[in-house]
Short mmCIF file of C-alpha atoms in Angstrom, two decimals:
data_model
loop_
_atom_site.label_atom_id
_atom_site.label_comp_id
_atom_site.label_asym_id
_atom_site.label_seq_id
_atom_site.Cartn_x
_atom_site.Cartn_y
_atom_site.Cartn_z
CA MET Y 1 94.48 145.20 -84.40
CA SER Y 2 95.66 143.84 -81.05
CA PHE Y 3 96.76 145.56 -77.90
CA THR Y 4 98.45 144.15 -74.80
CA PHE Y 5 98.47 145.90 -71.42
CA ARG Y 6 102.01 146.27 -70.16
CA ARG Y 7 101.09 145.50 -66.54
CA PRO Y 8 97.92 143.41 -66.53
CA ARG Y 9 97.35 143.18 -62.78
CA LYS Y 10 93.74 142.33 -63.34
CA THR Y 11 91.22 142.11 -66.10
CA ASN Y 12 88.79 145.01 -66.34
CA ARG Y 13 85.37 144.65 -67.85
CA SER Y 14 83.79 148.05 -67.95
CA HIS Y 15 80.08 148.56 -67.53
CA ALA Y 16 78.02 151.69 -67.38
CA ALA Y 17 76.72 150.38 -64.03
CA ASP Y 18 80.23 150.53 -62.53
CA ARG Y 19 80.23 154.30 -62.37
CA ALA Y 20 81.93 155.89 -59.39
CA GLY Y 21 79.57 157.08 -56.68
CA PHE Y 22 80.12 160.76 -57.41
CA ASN Y 23 78.15 160.45 -60.66
CA GLU Y 24 74.58 161.65 -60.30
CA ALA Y 25 72.00 158.93 -60.12
CA LYS Y 26 69.20 159.43 -62.58
CA PRO Y 27 65.97 160.06 -60.66
CA SER Y 28 63.40 157.29 -60.98
CA PRO Y 29 60.64 157.80 -63.56
CA LYS Y 30 58.08 157.80 -60.74
CA GLY Y 31 60.06 160.49 -58.95
CA ARG Y 32 60.24 162.57 -62.10
CA VAL Y 33 56.49 162.32 -62.67
CA LEU Y 34 55.72 163.26 -59.06
CA LEU Y 35 58.07 166.24 -59.26
CA PHE Y 36 56.49 167.32 -62.54
CA LEU Y 37 53.00 167.08 -61.02
CA PHE Y 38 54.20 169.04 -57.99
CA GLY Y 39 55.38 171.91 -60.17
CA LEU Y 40 52.34 171.91 -62.47
CA PRO Y 41 49.82 173.63 -60.13
CA PHE Y 42 52.29 176.44 -59.39
CA PHE Y 43 52.88 177.04 -63.07
CA ALA Y 44 49.17 176.72 -63.94
CA ALA Y 45 48.11 179.10 -61.15
CA GLY Y 46 50.70 181.67 -62.21
CA LEU Y 47 49.62 181.38 -65.83
CA PHE Y 48 45.92 181.63 -65.02
CA PHE Y 49 46.20 184.68 -62.76
CA GLY Y 50 48.76 186.27 -65.04
CA TRP Y 51 46.45 185.83 -68.05
CA ILE Y 52 43.33 187.11 -66.31
CA GLY Y 53 44.92 189.85 -64.25
CA ALA Y 54 47.73 191.12 -66.45
CA ILE Y 55 47.97 189.84 -70.02
CA GLN Y 56 44.32 190.33 -70.99
CA PRO Y 57 44.11 193.87 -69.54
CA LEU Y 58 47.41 194.85 -71.14
CA ALA Y 59 46.30 193.48 -74.50
CA GLY Y 60 43.08 195.52 -74.21
CA VAL Y 61 45.01 198.69 -73.33
CA ILE Y 62 47.29 198.28 -76.33
CA GLU Y 63 44.44 197.48 -78.72
CA SER Y 64 42.37 200.44 -77.48
CA ARG Y 65 45.06 202.92 -78.54
CA SER Y 66 43.46 202.93 -81.99
CA TRP Y 67 39.87 203.21 -80.74
CA PRO Y 68 37.95 206.42 -81.50
CA GLN Y 69 36.89 208.68 -78.63
CA VAL Y 70 33.17 209.59 -78.34
CA PRO Y 71 31.12 211.59 -75.80
CA CYS Y 72 29.17 209.59 -73.20
CA ARG Y 73 26.85 210.17 -70.23
CA ILE Y 74 27.08 208.37 -66.89
CA VAL Y 75 23.92 206.36 -66.16
CA THR Y 76 24.89 204.54 -62.92
CA SER Y 77 27.98 204.93 -60.76
CA GLU Y 78 28.66 202.78 -57.70
CA ILE Y 79 31.04 200.33 -56.07
CA GLU Y 80 30.14 196.65 -56.31
CA THR Y 81 31.07 194.72 -53.15
CA ASN Y 82 31.87 190.99 -53.17
CA ARG Y 83 31.64 189.53 -49.69
CA SER Y 84 33.54 186.35 -48.80
CA SER Y 85 34.90 184.64 -45.68
CA ASP Y 86 38.37 186.03 -46.54
CA GLY Y 87 37.07 189.61 -46.56
CA ASN Y 88 35.41 192.01 -49.01
CA THR Y 89 36.66 192.91 -52.47
CA TYR Y 90 35.39 195.75 -54.60
CA ARG Y 91 34.85 196.63 -58.25
CA VAL Y 92 34.02 199.91 -59.98
CA ALA Y 93 30.53 199.44 -61.51
CA ILE Y 94 29.80 202.38 -63.83
CA THR Y 95 27.40 202.24 -66.79
CA PHE Y 96 27.26 204.91 -69.46
CA ASP Y 97 25.45 205.52 -72.73
CA TYR Y 98 27.03 206.64 -75.97
CA ALA Y 99 26.35 206.85 -79.69
CA PHE Y 100 28.55 205.40 -82.42
CA GLU Y 101 27.80 205.45 -86.17
CA GLY Y 102 24.12 206.29 -85.57
CA ASN Y 103 23.47 203.62 -82.96
CA THR Y 104 23.09 204.00 -79.19
CA TYR Y 105 24.86 201.67 -76.79
CA ILE Y 106 25.12 201.16 -73.03
CA GLY Y 107 28.67 200.48 -71.84
CA GLY Y 108 29.46 198.77 -68.51
CA ARG Y 109 33.23 198.74 -68.33
CA TYR Y 110 35.30 201.36 -66.54
CA ASP Y 111 38.66 199.96 -67.67
CA PHE Y 112 40.26 196.66 -68.72
CA ASP Y 113 40.48 195.38 -65.14
CA ASP Y 114 37.62 192.94 -64.65
CA VAL Y 115 38.90 191.62 -61.33
CA SER Y 116 37.52 192.54 -57.92
CA SER Y 117 40.21 193.59 -55.50
CA SER Y 118 40.70 195.16 -52.11
CA GLY Y 119 41.36 198.87 -51.87
CA TYR Y 120 38.08 200.67 -51.40
CA ASP Y 121 39.41 204.23 -51.35
CA GLY Y 122 40.84 204.31 -54.86
CA LYS Y 123 37.66 202.90 -56.35
CA SER Y 124 35.54 205.29 -54.32
CA ALA Y 125 37.50 208.22 -55.79
CA ILE Y 126 36.82 206.94 -59.31
CA VAL Y 127 33.10 206.67 -58.61
CA ALA Y 128 33.16 210.19 -57.12
CA ARG Y 129 34.73 211.52 -60.33
CA HIS Y 130 31.92 210.00 -62.41
CA PRO Y 131 28.62 211.06 -60.78
CA VAL Y 132 25.35 209.97 -62.35
CA GLY Y 133 24.32 212.29 -65.18
CA SER Y 134 27.79 213.73 -65.80
CA GLU Y 135 29.18 214.03 -69.30
CA THR Y 136 32.54 212.56 -70.15
CA VAL Y 137 34.27 210.66 -72.97
CA CYS Y 138 34.79 206.99 -73.67
CA TRP Y 139 36.71 204.89 -76.21
CA VAL Y 140 34.78 202.58 -78.50
CA ASN Y 141 35.98 199.42 -80.22
CA PRO Y 142 35.20 200.13 -83.90
CA LEU Y 143 35.07 196.42 -84.67
CA ASP Y 144 32.58 195.77 -81.86
CA PRO Y 145 30.89 199.05 -80.89
CA ALA Y 146 29.12 197.41 -77.95
CA GLU Y 147 32.55 197.34 -76.26
CA ALA Y 148 33.74 200.62 -74.78
CA VAL Y 149 35.74 201.82 -71.80
CA LEU Y 150 35.97 205.04 -69.83
CA SER Y 151 39.68 204.63 -69.05
CA ARG Y 152 42.49 203.20 -71.19
CA SER Y 153 45.09 203.37 -68.41
CA ILE Y 154 46.94 200.25 -67.36
CA PRO Y 155 45.05 198.98 -64.27
CA GLY Y 156 47.05 199.25 -61.06
CA THR Y 157 46.57 195.57 -60.24
CA VAL Y 158 48.66 194.66 -63.31
CA TYR Y 159 51.82 195.98 -61.60
CA PHE Y 160 51.22 193.63 -58.71
CA ILE Y 161 49.99 190.59 -60.61
CA ILE Y 162 52.90 190.50 -63.09
CA PRO Y 163 55.64 189.79 -60.50
CA PHE Y 164 53.34 187.63 -58.39
CA SER Y 165 52.21 185.36 -61.22
CA GLY Y 166 55.66 185.51 -62.78
CA LEU Y 167 57.19 184.10 -59.61
CA PHE Y 168 54.69 181.24 -59.52
CA MET Y 169 55.35 180.42 -63.18
CA LEU Y 170 59.11 180.60 -62.63
CA VAL Y 171 59.07 178.28 -59.65
CA GLY Y 172 56.56 175.86 -61.17
CA GLY Y 173 58.24 175.92 -64.56
CA GLY Y 174 61.66 175.39 -62.99
CA ILE Y 175 60.42 172.34 -61.08
CA MET Y 176 58.78 170.91 -64.21
CA LEU Y 177 61.85 171.50 -66.39
CA GLY Y 178 64.12 170.13 -63.68
CA SER Y 179 62.05 166.95 -63.42
CA ALA Y 180 62.36 166.49 -67.19
CA GLY Y 181 66.12 167.04 -67.03
CA LEU Y 182 65.86 170.10 -69.24
CA LEU Y 183 67.51 172.62 -66.92
CA PRO Y 184 71.10 173.53 -67.82
CA ARG Y 185 73.48 171.50 -65.65
CA ARG Y 186 75.02 174.62 -64.17
CA TRP Y 187 71.64 175.80 -62.93
CA SER Y 188 70.78 172.41 -61.42
CA ALA Y 189 74.10 172.44 -59.60
CA LYS Y 190 73.58 175.98 -58.29
CA LEU Y 191 70.08 175.17 -56.97
CA GLN Y 192 71.40 172.33 -54.84
CA PRO Y 193 73.43 173.25 -51.80
CA LYS Y 194 76.98 171.98 -52.18
CA HIS Y 195 79.98 171.07 -50.14
CA GLN Y 196 81.45 174.13 -48.45
CA PRO Y 197 85.25 174.09 -48.74
CA LEU Y 198 87.18 175.10 -45.66
CA PRO Y 199 89.14 178.36 -45.52
CA GLU Y 200 92.85 178.04 -46.20
CA ALA Y 201 93.98 181.22 -44.46
CA ASP Y 202 94.46 181.54 -40.72
CA GLN Y 203 91.97 183.71 -38.91
CA ARG Y 204 92.74 186.01 -36.06
CA GLU Y 205 91.14 185.84 -32.64
CA VAL Y 206 87.41 185.25 -32.87
CA THR Y 207 84.55 185.25 -30.37
CA LEU Y 208 82.40 182.18 -30.82
CA LYS Y 209 78.64 182.52 -31.12
CA PRO Y 210 76.34 179.95 -29.48
CA ALA Y 211 74.49 177.64 -31.89
CA SER Y 212 71.25 179.15 -30.62
CA GLY Y 213 71.04 181.87 -28.02
CA PRO Y 214 68.60 181.77 -25.08
CA VAL Y 215 66.37 184.42 -26.65
CA ALA Y 216 66.22 182.53 -29.96
CA LYS Y 217 65.25 179.31 -28.15
CA LEU Y 218 62.48 181.12 -26.29
CA VAL Y 219 61.14 182.91 -29.36
CA GLY Y 220 61.25 179.74 -31.42
CA THR Y 221 59.35 177.80 -28.77
CA ILE Y 222 56.77 180.57 -28.44
CA LEU Y 223 56.20 180.71 -32.21
CA PHE Y 224 55.93 176.94 -32.67
CA GLY Y 225 53.83 176.63 -29.53
CA ALA Y 226 51.46 179.41 -30.60
CA PHE Y 227 51.06 177.83 -34.03
CA TRP Y 228 50.48 174.35 -32.60
CA ASN Y 229 48.17 175.40 -29.77
CA GLY Y 230 46.30 177.76 -32.07
CA ILE Y 231 45.31 174.90 -34.34
CA VAL Y 232 44.69 172.38 -31.56
CA GLY Y 233 42.73 175.01 -29.65
CA VAL Y 234 40.13 175.22 -32.44
CA PHE Y 235 39.36 171.53 -32.01
CA VAL Y 236 39.50 171.71 -28.22
CA TRP Y 237 36.91 174.48 -28.36
CA GLN Y 238 34.78 172.25 -30.54
CA VAL Y 239 34.98 169.53 -27.88
CA VAL Y 240 34.11 171.96 -25.09
CA ASP Y 241 31.18 173.24 -27.11
CA SER Y 242 29.98 169.70 -27.74
CA PHE Y 243 29.94 169.04 -23.98
CA ARG Y 244 28.09 172.29 -23.35
CA THR Y 245 25.37 171.40 -25.82
CA GLY Y 246 25.01 167.97 -24.23
CA ASN Y 247 26.36 166.15 -27.29
CA PRO Y 248 29.92 165.18 -26.32
CA GLU Y 249 32.24 164.15 -29.15
CA TRP Y 250 34.12 161.36 -27.40
CA PHE Y 251 36.10 160.27 -30.45
CA LEU Y 252 37.48 163.78 -30.84
CA VAL Y 253 38.34 163.86 -27.14
CA PHE Y 254 40.52 160.77 -27.35
CA PHE Y 255 41.94 161.79 -30.72
CA LEU Y 256 43.07 165.14 -29.32
CA VAL Y 257 44.80 163.74 -26.23
CA PRO Y 258 48.30 163.39 -27.77
CA PHE Y 259 48.02 166.73 -29.55
CA VAL Y 260 47.02 168.50 -26.36
CA ALA Y 261 49.90 166.76 -24.57
CA VAL Y 262 52.33 168.18 -27.12
CA GLY Y 263 50.73 171.59 -26.71
CA ILE Y 264 51.21 171.42 -22.94
CA GLY Y 265 54.79 170.41 -23.62
CA PHE Y 266 55.26 173.58 -25.64
CA LEU Y 267 53.88 175.65 -22.78
CA GLY Y 268 56.32 173.93 -20.46
CA GLY Y 269 59.09 174.64 -22.94
CA VAL Y 270 58.22 178.34 -22.98
CA ALA Y 271 58.39 178.44 -19.19
CA TYR Y 272 61.70 176.52 -19.23
CA PHE Y 273 63.40 178.81 -21.73
CA ALA Y 274 61.97 181.91 -20.08
CA LEU Y 275 63.61 180.86 -16.81
CA ALA Y 276 66.82 180.04 -18.68
CA LEU Y 277 67.08 183.71 -19.71
CA ALA Y 278 68.30 184.37 -16.18
CA ASN Y 279 71.18 181.88 -16.52
CA PRO Y 280 74.81 182.99 -16.60
CA ARG Y 281 76.06 183.90 -20.09
CA PHE Y 282 79.45 182.88 -21.45
CA ARG Y 283 81.65 184.62 -23.99
CA LEU Y 284 84.24 182.29 -25.51
CA THR Y 285 87.13 183.63 -27.56
CA LEU Y 286 89.63 181.52 -29.49
CA SER Y 287 93.12 182.68 -30.48
CA GLU Y 288 92.60 181.09 -33.92
CA GLY Y 289 89.13 181.22 -35.45
CA ASN Y 290 89.58 178.11 -37.60
CA PRO Y 291 92.10 175.91 -35.78
CA ARG Y 292 93.74 173.02 -37.56
CA LEU Y 293 93.81 169.41 -36.49
CA GLY Y 294 96.83 168.87 -34.29
CA SER Y 295 97.11 172.55 -33.36
CA GLN Y 296 97.02 174.24 -29.96
CA VAL Y 297 94.42 176.92 -29.34
CA ARG Y 298 94.11 179.47 -26.57
CA LEU Y 299 90.59 179.74 -25.13
CA THR Y 300 89.54 182.78 -23.11
CA TRP Y 301 86.17 183.00 -21.40
CA HIS Y 302 84.22 185.74 -19.67
CA THR Y 303 81.06 185.10 -17.72
CA SER Y 304 78.20 187.32 -16.66
CA GLY Y 305 75.39 186.40 -14.31
CA ALA Y 306 75.06 184.37 -11.14
CA LEU Y 307 77.78 181.78 -11.60
CA HIS Y 308 77.48 180.62 -7.97
CA ARG Y 309 74.17 178.92 -8.81
CA LEU Y 310 75.98 176.30 -10.91
CA SER Y 311 77.03 173.19 -9.00
CA ASN Y 312 79.84 172.66 -11.51
CA LEU Y 313 81.02 173.96 -14.84
CA ALA Y 314 82.52 172.09 -17.78
CA ILE Y 315 83.73 173.13 -21.21
CA THR Y 316 84.09 170.14 -23.50
CA LEU Y 317 85.43 169.82 -27.04
CA GLU Y 318 83.02 167.64 -29.04
CA GLY Y 319 82.79 166.30 -32.57
CA HIS Y 320 79.53 165.08 -34.12
CA GLU Y 321 78.54 163.32 -37.31
CA THR Y 322 75.22 164.71 -38.61
CA ALA Y 323 73.29 162.84 -41.31
CA THR Y 324 70.01 164.01 -42.85
CA TYR Y 325 67.75 161.71 -44.83
CA LYS Y 326 64.13 161.38 -45.92
CA VAL Y 327 61.69 158.86 -44.52
CA GLY Y 328 58.69 159.14 -46.82
CA THR Y 329 58.15 162.87 -47.11
CA ARG Y 330 59.62 163.65 -43.70
CA SER Y 331 63.22 164.79 -43.30
CA THR Y 332 65.12 163.31 -40.34
CA THR Y 333 68.54 164.21 -38.94
CA ASP Y 334 70.59 161.76 -36.88
CA LYS Y 335 73.62 162.72 -34.85
CA SER Y 336 76.48 160.63 -33.51
CA LEU Y 337 79.12 161.85 -31.10
CA PHE Y 338 82.59 160.68 -32.19
CA PHE Y 339 84.86 162.79 -29.99
CA ARG Y 340 84.55 164.28 -26.53
CA GLU Y 341 87.34 165.65 -24.37
CA PRO Y 342 86.99 167.99 -21.41
CA VAL Y 343 88.86 171.24 -21.89
CA PHE Y 344 87.97 172.72 -18.50
CA GLU Y 345 86.12 171.42 -15.45
CA THR Y 346 85.55 172.89 -12.01
CA ASP Y 347 83.37 172.30 -8.98
CA VAL Y 348 83.75 175.94 -7.98
CA PRO Y 349 82.46 177.83 -11.01
CA ALA Y 350 82.21 181.13 -9.10
CA ALA Y 351 86.01 181.16 -8.72
CA HIS Y 352 86.46 181.00 -12.49
CA ARG Y 353 84.30 183.82 -13.75
CA ASN Y 354 87.00 184.70 -16.27
CA GLY Y 355 89.83 182.51 -17.39
CA HIS Y 356 92.03 181.26 -20.17
CA LEU Y 357 93.79 178.06 -21.08
CA THR Y 358 95.40 176.30 -24.03
CA PHE Y 359 93.96 173.08 -25.39
CA SER Y 360 94.80 170.81 -28.32
CA ILE Y 361 92.74 169.79 -31.29
CA PRO Y 362 93.40 166.07 -31.81
CA PRO Y 363 95.49 165.29 -34.92
CA ASP Y 364 93.91 161.96 -35.83
CA GLN Y 365 90.26 162.94 -36.23
CA MET Y 366 88.18 164.22 -39.14
CA HIS Y 367 88.19 167.95 -39.85
CA SER Y 368 84.96 169.93 -40.18
CA PHE Y 369 82.93 168.95 -43.22
CA SER Y 370 79.72 170.47 -44.52
CA ALA Y 371 77.66 169.17 -47.42
CA ALA Y 372 73.94 169.33 -48.13
CA HIS Y 373 73.01 166.23 -46.11
CA ASN Y 374 76.11 165.14 -44.23
CA LYS Y 375 78.28 167.10 -41.83
CA ILE Y 376 81.14 166.77 -39.40
CA GLU Y 377 80.64 169.42 -36.75
CA TRP Y 378 82.96 170.47 -33.95
CA SER Y 379 81.86 172.54 -30.98
CA LEU Y 380 82.78 173.67 -27.50
CA HIS Y 381 80.00 172.50 -25.19
CA VAL Y 382 79.46 174.53 -22.00
CA THR Y 383 77.45 172.71 -19.34
CA GLY Y 384 76.54 173.63 -15.80
CA PRO Y 385 73.72 172.01 -13.80
CA ILE Y 386 71.60 174.33 -11.65
CA ARG Y 387 69.41 172.86 -8.93
CA ARG Y 388 65.67 173.28 -9.57
CA TRP Y 389 66.34 175.48 -12.58
CA PRO Y 390 67.08 175.01 -16.30
CA ASP Y 391 70.72 173.93 -16.67
CA VAL Y 392 73.36 175.80 -18.61
CA ASN Y 393 73.73 173.83 -21.85
CA ASP Y 394 75.18 175.85 -24.72
CA ARG Y 395 77.09 174.78 -27.79
CA TYR Y 396 79.57 177.02 -29.57
CA PRO Y 397 80.33 175.70 -33.09
CA LEU Y 398 83.87 176.02 -34.41
CA THR Y 399 85.49 175.11 -37.72
CA VAL Y 400 88.39 172.67 -37.55
CA ARG Y 401 90.61 172.64 -40.62
CA PRO Y 402 92.74 169.74 -41.90
CA LEU Y 403 96.29 169.21 -40.64
CA ALA Y 404 98.79 171.86 -41.66
CA PRO Y 405 100.48 170.85 -44.94
CA GLU Y 406 103.84 170.33 -43.24
CA ASP Y 407 102.22 167.84 -40.85
CA MET X 1 86.34 143.06 -79.71
CA ASP X 2 86.56 143.05 -75.91
CA THR X 3 85.92 146.29 -74.07
CA SER X 4 88.47 147.06 -71.41
CA LEU X 5 89.34 150.17 -69.47
CA TYR X 6 92.07 150.11 -66.87
CA ILE X 7 93.61 152.64 -64.50
CA ASP X 8 97.10 151.65 -63.45
CA LEU X 9 97.98 153.24 -60.12
CA PRO X 10 101.16 152.50 -58.12
CA LYS X 11 99.21 152.83 -54.87
CA THR X 12 95.74 153.69 -53.59
CA ALA X 13 96.50 155.72 -50.46
CA TYR X 14 97.47 159.36 -50.92
CA ALA X 15 98.28 162.24 -48.59
CA PRO X 16 96.29 165.47 -48.88
CA GLY X 17 97.65 167.54 -51.74
CA GLU X 18 99.67 164.65 -53.16
CA THR X 19 99.94 164.09 -56.88
CA VAL X 20 98.38 160.93 -58.26
CA SER X 21 100.34 159.63 -61.23
CA GLY X 22 99.48 156.64 -63.32
CA THR X 23 98.61 155.30 -66.72
CA LEU X 24 95.29 154.77 -68.46
CA PHE X 25 94.70 151.88 -70.83
CA TRP X 26 91.72 151.32 -73.06
CA VAL X 27 90.47 148.85 -75.64
CA LEU X 28 87.06 149.76 -77.09
CA PRO X 29 84.78 148.37 -79.80
CA GLU X 30 84.10 151.82 -81.24
CA PRO X 31 86.13 155.08 -81.41
CA PRO X 32 85.60 156.87 -78.09
CA GLU X 33 86.02 160.48 -79.35
CA GLU X 34 87.04 161.40 -75.83
CA ILE X 35 88.56 159.67 -72.84
CA ARG X 36 87.83 161.29 -69.50
CA LEU X 37 89.54 160.90 -66.12
CA THR X 38 87.57 162.19 -63.15
CA ALA X 39 88.48 162.43 -59.46
CA GLY X 40 85.85 163.04 -56.84
CA TRP X 41 84.22 161.86 -53.64
CA TRP X 42 80.84 160.86 -52.30
CA THR X 43 79.27 159.97 -48.98
CA GLU X 44 77.62 156.72 -47.99
CA GLY X 45 75.71 155.74 -44.89
CA ARG X 46 72.67 157.03 -43.06
CA GLY X 47 72.37 160.42 -44.75
CA THR X 48 71.30 161.14 -48.30
CA LYS X 49 74.31 160.93 -50.61
CA ASP X 50 76.39 164.03 -51.19
CA ALA X 51 78.96 163.96 -53.95
CA GLN X 52 81.39 166.25 -55.68
CA ILE X 53 83.63 165.98 -58.71
CA GLU X 54 86.88 167.73 -57.85
CA MET X 55 88.74 167.56 -61.17
CA THR X 56 88.42 166.22 -64.67
CA ARG X 57 90.97 165.63 -67.42
CA GLU X 58 90.03 164.83 -71.00
CA TRP X 59 91.86 163.48 -74.01
CA GLN X 60 90.41 163.68 -77.50
CA THR X 61 91.09 160.44 -79.31
CA THR X 62 89.56 158.17 -81.92
CA SER X 63 91.91 155.26 -81.23
CA LEU X 64 90.18 152.02 -80.43
CA ALA X 65 93.03 151.18 -78.06
CA GLY X 66 95.71 153.19 -76.36
CA GLU X 67 97.37 154.33 -73.21
CA GLU X 68 97.88 157.73 -71.65
CA LYS X 69 99.98 158.83 -68.70
CA PHE X 70 98.34 161.24 -66.28
CA SER X 71 99.00 163.11 -63.07
CA LEU X 72 96.44 164.82 -60.89
CA THR X 73 97.12 166.86 -57.78
CA LEU X 74 94.54 165.99 -55.17
CA PRO X 75 93.06 168.70 -52.95
CA THR X 76 93.91 168.94 -49.26
CA HIS X 77 90.43 167.91 -48.12
CA PRO X 78 87.95 166.40 -47.46
CA TYR X 79 89.69 163.38 -45.97
CA SER X 80 88.40 159.88 -46.54
CA PHE X 81 86.70 158.81 -43.33
CA SER X 82 84.49 156.09 -41.93
CA GLY X 83 82.10 156.90 -39.11
CA THR X 84 79.00 155.49 -37.47
CA LEU X 85 76.60 157.41 -39.71
CA ILE X 86 78.70 158.63 -42.62
CA SER X 87 81.60 157.47 -44.73
CA LEU X 88 83.36 159.58 -47.34
CA ILE X 89 84.92 157.77 -50.26
CA TRP X 90 87.28 159.06 -52.93
CA ALA X 91 87.66 157.49 -56.37
CA ILE X 92 89.22 158.05 -59.77
CA GLU X 93 87.10 157.12 -62.76
CA LEU X 94 88.06 156.52 -66.38
CA SER X 95 85.17 156.84 -68.82
CA THR X 96 84.34 157.50 -72.43
CA ARG X 97 82.47 160.57 -73.60
CA GLN X 98 78.91 159.44 -72.91
CA GLY X 99 79.88 157.29 -69.94
CA GLU X 100 78.84 154.15 -71.77
CA HIS X 101 82.14 152.57 -70.75
CA SER X 102 83.73 153.30 -67.41
CA VAL X 103 85.90 151.89 -64.68
CA SER X 104 86.76 153.35 -61.30
CA GLU X 105 89.37 152.81 -58.64
CA ARG X 106 88.75 153.81 -55.04
CA ILE X 107 91.57 155.70 -53.39
CA THR X 108 92.15 157.06 -49.91
CA LEU X 109 92.88 160.73 -49.25
CA SER X 110 94.16 160.90 -45.70
CA PRO X 111 97.20 161.96 -43.67
CA LEU X 112 97.22 158.35 -42.44
CA ASP X 113 97.40 155.48 -44.91
CA HIS X 114 93.78 154.61 -44.28
CA PRO X 115 90.47 156.47 -43.92
CA ILE X 116 90.04 158.32 -40.63
CA GLN X 117 88.04 156.06 -38.33
CA LEU X 118 85.47 157.84 -36.19
CA ALA X 119 84.34 156.23 -32.94
CA HIS X 120 80.85 156.29 -31.52
CA ILE X 121 80.50 157.72 -28.02
CA ASP X 122 77.08 157.37 -26.50
CA GLU X 123 76.05 160.61 -24.89
CA GLY X 124 76.23 158.82 -21.51
CA GLY X 125 79.98 158.65 -22.01
CA ASN X 126 80.68 155.09 -23.21
CA LYS X 127 82.85 154.84 -26.27
CA SER X 128 82.76 152.18 -28.92
CA ILE X 129 83.95 151.83 -32.42
CA SER X 130 81.05 150.45 -34.34
CA VAL X 131 79.91 150.29 -37.90
CA LEU X 132 76.67 148.56 -37.05
CA ARG X 133 74.40 151.61 -36.91
CA ARG X 134 74.41 152.39 -40.63
CA ARG X 135 71.01 152.49 -42.39
#
């Protein structure tokens, strides 16, 4: 059989290696193994705690349904306390004697829950219901009469441990199956964030929200700073203590210098953002929420606060490329500014507390684009320097759609 | 027997929403069971690759050689673009069922006849068009 191309512009040799870039690269064997090992402890921990805390007790409860009931007498009744650095846990410790088929036994199990847990009050109530010397009933394992329990109820901890250990097994198992390529393709695709398509329909007037508000910046800095300084503070205290006892740890002193510097930076950041709370606030409204490339948009702004403190005010339309990648285990995001055009500028901000204007979105740039690691982001950037005070520096993201079809 | 796959396209630059029409040709050493045409995009550059398959067409066939006309209507976005950190590239790929044989042709999806070029403006205000800062 022979076949001749009608228009042989070039010769094609096809190879599996010439796949287009949108085909998924197979993860390296080393990567797969590492991912599998990462998921294994989660799965193992979930399985272990699930077995000990849920499956074994449930199996005992089910099996005991056929056990005969016999009278018994409480011998000892108390709460056993396990002390640890994480806090105390408790266990009901009741012993009882009973007779079965002519023999006498001492039982030591209240129910099928052999795990110490927090929650003193519930266990105290159980002990109170079984005072020493009282008569009650117990259930005996006919195949092993030395095994008996006072209660065949499902232990309360089972209801907590099942979802908890189930979640660990699900996450760990999912990671392990994913590393082996055994997850259904649809699931793998859903777990990875994807490209967000842009809306087709026009949107009416919308008020833009800042990328991060002044309160969010302050709270974020406080939380990160507290976490950082909390940890560094432990070691700083160790250094101080070492000086007090006359045994200074000089290596630790020098080692801590950069960490303390960062901690001081956080404190400075808290002060900076706290002062910035007093800055003027801007409300920006666009006539079209998702403007298209090449379109004209009406911007309206309203300001509250002491605008006279700004030496000037500018609103700038900006476009950024944002690329996220891993360096080792650390994730890094780089940004590059590709478009900047002033929309409004004034040296007398106080005279423009409220205003409106029409500006154009350029027709020859890239529209907004959002994928898991790469983005094209447009924003209106409001800037206003304030002497001896944190400057106004807020970004208001907006979505820019492609050119209108007729364009 | 030689293995050859070929996508015959009249052009490689397309407007958003335009229909791509062409012809597929194949010569294979074994029956393919299925010939697949896929259109999609991916990113290259500093960031970790993102990719998406936008559409797929399949033909069931056991012919060792043949040709098939096709037409695909491309979506309106994302545009092909080339920036300082990121480039987005569109392609059409012809492959057999298991992907053991494949060939791809890069195309441009853009309102211009070339990918959108993004400049680099340093935050101090100087503008340059540079492709030198890729990883």
